[in-house]
GROMACS .gro file of C-alpha atoms in nm:
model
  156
    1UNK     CA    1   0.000   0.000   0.000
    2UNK     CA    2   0.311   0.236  -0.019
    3UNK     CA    3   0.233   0.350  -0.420
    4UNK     CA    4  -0.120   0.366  -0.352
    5UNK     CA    5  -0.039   0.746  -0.250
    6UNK     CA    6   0.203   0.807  -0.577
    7UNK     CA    7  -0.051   0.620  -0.767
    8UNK     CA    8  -0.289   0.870  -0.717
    9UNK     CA    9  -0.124   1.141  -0.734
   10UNK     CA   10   0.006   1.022  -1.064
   11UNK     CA   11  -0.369   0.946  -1.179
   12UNK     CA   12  -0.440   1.299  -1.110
   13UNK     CA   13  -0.177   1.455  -1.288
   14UNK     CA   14  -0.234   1.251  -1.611
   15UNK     CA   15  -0.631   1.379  -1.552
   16UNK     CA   16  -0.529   1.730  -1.539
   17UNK     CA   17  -0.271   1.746  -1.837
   18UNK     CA   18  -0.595   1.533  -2.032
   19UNK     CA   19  -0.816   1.852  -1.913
   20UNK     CA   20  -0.557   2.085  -2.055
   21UNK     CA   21  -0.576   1.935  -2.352
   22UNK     CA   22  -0.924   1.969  -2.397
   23UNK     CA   23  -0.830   2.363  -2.336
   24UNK     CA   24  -0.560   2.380  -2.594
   25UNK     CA   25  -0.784   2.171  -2.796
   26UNK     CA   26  -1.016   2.441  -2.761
   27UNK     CA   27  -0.768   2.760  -2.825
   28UNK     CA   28  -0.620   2.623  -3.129
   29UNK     CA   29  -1.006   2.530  -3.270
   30UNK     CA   30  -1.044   2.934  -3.251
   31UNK     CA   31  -0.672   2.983  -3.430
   32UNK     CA   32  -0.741   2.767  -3.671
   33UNK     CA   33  -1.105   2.890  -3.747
   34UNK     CA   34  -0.986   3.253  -3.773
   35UNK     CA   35  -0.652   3.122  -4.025
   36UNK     CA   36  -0.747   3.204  -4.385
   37UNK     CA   37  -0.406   3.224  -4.548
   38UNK     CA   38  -0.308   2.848  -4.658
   39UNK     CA   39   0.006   2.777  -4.531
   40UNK     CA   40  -0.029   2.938  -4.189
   41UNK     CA   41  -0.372   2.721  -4.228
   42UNK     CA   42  -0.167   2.426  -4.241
   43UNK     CA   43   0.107   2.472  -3.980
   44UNK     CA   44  -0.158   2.578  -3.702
   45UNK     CA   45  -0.377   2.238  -3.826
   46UNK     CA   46  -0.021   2.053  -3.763
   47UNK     CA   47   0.017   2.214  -3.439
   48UNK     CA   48  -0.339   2.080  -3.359
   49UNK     CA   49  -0.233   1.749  -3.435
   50UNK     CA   50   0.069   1.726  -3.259
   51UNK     CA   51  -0.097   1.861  -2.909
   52UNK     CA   52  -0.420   1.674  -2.936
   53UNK     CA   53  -0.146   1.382  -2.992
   54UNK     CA   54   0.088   1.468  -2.724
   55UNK     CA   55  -0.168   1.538  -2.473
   56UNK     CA   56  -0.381   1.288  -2.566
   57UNK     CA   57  -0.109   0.957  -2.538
   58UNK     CA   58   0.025   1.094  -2.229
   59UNK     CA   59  -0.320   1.175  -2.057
   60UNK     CA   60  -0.494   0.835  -2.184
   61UNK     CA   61  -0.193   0.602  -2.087
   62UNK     CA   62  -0.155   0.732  -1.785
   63UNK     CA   63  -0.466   0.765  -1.665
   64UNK     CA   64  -0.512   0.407  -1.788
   65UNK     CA   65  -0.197   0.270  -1.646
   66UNK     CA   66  -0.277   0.395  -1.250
   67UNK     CA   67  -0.628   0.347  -1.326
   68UNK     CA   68  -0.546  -0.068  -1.368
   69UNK     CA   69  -0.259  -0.023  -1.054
   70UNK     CA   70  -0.508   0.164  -0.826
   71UNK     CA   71  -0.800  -0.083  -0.912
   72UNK     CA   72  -0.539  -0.368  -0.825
   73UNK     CA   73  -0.391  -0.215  -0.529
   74UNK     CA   74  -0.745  -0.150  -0.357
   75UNK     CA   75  -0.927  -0.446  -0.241
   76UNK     CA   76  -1.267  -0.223  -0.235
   77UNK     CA   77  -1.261  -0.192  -0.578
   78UNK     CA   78  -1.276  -0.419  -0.907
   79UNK     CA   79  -1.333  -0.427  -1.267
   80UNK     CA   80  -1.658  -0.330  -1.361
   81UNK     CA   81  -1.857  -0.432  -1.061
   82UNK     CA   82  -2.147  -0.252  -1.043
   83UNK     CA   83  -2.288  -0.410  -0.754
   84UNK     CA   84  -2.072  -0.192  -0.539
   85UNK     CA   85  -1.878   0.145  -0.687
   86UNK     CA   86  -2.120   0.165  -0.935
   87UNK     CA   87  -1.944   0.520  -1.012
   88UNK     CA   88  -1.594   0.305  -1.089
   89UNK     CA   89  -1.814   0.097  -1.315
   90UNK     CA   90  -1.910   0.330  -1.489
   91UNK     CA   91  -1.550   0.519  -1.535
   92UNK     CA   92  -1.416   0.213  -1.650
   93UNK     CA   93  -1.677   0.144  -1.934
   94UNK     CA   94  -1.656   0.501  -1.993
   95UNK     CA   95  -1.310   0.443  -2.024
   96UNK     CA   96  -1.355   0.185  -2.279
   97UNK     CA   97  -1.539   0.382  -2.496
   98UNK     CA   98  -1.333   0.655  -2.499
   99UNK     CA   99  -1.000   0.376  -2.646
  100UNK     CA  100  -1.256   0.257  -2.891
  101UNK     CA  101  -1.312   0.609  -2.997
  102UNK     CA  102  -0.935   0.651  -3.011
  103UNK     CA  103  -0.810   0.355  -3.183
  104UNK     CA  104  -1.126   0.297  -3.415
  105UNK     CA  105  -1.173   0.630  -3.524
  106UNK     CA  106  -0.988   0.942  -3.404
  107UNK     CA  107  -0.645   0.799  -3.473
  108UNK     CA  108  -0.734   0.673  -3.833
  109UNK     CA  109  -0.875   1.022  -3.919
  110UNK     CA  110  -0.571   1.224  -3.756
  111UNK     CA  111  -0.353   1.012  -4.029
  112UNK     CA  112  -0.573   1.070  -4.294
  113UNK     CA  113  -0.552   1.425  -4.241
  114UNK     CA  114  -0.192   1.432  -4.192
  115UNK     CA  115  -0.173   1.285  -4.526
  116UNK     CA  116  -0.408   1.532  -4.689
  117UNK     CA  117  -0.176   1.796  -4.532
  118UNK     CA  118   0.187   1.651  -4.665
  119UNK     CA  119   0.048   1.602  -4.985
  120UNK     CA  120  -0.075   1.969  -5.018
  121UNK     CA  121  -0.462   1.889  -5.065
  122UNK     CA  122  -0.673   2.147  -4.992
  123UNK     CA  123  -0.932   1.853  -4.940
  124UNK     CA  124  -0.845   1.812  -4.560
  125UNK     CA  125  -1.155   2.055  -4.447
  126UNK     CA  126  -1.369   1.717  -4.439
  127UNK     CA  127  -1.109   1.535  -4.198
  128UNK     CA  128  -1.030   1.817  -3.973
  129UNK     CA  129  -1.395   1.892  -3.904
  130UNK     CA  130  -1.464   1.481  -3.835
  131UNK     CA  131  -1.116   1.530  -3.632
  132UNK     CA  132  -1.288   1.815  -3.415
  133UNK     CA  133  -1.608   1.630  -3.401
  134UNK     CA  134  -1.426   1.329  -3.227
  135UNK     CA  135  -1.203   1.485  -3.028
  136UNK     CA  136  -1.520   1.648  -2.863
  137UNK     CA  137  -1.700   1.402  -2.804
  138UNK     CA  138  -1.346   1.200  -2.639
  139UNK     CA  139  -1.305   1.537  -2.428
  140UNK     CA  140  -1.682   1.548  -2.305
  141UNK     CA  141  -1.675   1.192  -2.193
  142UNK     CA  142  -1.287   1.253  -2.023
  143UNK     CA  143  -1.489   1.533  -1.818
  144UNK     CA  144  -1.813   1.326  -1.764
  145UNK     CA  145  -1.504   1.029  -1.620
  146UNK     CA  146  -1.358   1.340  -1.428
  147UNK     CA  147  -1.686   1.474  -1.299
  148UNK     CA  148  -1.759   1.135  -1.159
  149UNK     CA  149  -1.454   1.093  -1.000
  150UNK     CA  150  -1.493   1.418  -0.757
  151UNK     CA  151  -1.830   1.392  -0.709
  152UNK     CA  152  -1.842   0.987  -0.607
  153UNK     CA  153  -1.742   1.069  -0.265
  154UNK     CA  154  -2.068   1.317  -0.281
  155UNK     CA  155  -2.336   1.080  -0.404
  156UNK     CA  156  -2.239   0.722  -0.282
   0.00000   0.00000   0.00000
């Protein structure tokens, strides 16, 4: 029970550099919005890209990796048991979803988009809008998963 501590505090750093990238996902969707010139265009869409990317694999993996070490560690808690933490359940499925979304989807339009990019299309308007569309809907279930792991405590 000595990492439990670390292992915490570790699964709430990952949370909080996913939440920031939901707000630099958020500042660069303005940038890039208010970019008309092409090649700036492009550079700010490859910043996008790389954050959403950085924050994202460092955020998800962590969160993921504690997540499966604090789940282990605690003898109150298991793998989607909802007869009792019904709110860890529910994280966990949540959870799931979110590394479907990831691997099924989000990823394979990212590289379709980096693609249109490197090969100078001015086609990638379709990819970086279904790109926005996902990472939403990732980021709104990362702060339903968040929201549910402050409040627990509160309605339990």
């Amino acid at each position: 029970m000595v990492f439990y501590p670390l292992t915490i505090t570790l699964h709430i750093i990952f949370a909080g550099i996913w939440i920031a990238g939901f707000i630099t996902d958020i500042i660069l969707k303005s940038f890039i919005s208010n970019t008309k010139e092409i090649n700036l265009l492009k550079d700010k869409v490859g910043l996008y890209l790389s954050s959403s990317n950085l924050f994202g694999m460092i955020g998800a993996s962590g969160i993921l990796l504690t997540g499966i070490f604090m789940v282990s560690l605690n003898p109150g808690y298991g793998f989607f048991d909802m007869s009792s933490n019904h709110w860890l359940a529910t994280k966990q499925i949540l959870m799931v979803f979110i590394l479907l979304l990831i691997f099924a989807f989000l990823i394979p339009k990212a590289k379709k988009l980096r693609l249109a990019l490197s090969e100078d299309q001015n086609e990638n308007q379709p990819y970086l809008a279904k790109l926005i569309s996902l990472n939403r809907t990732v980021h709104i279930i990362v702060l339903i998963n968040f929201l549910l792991a402050i409040t627990h405590r509160f309605i339990s």
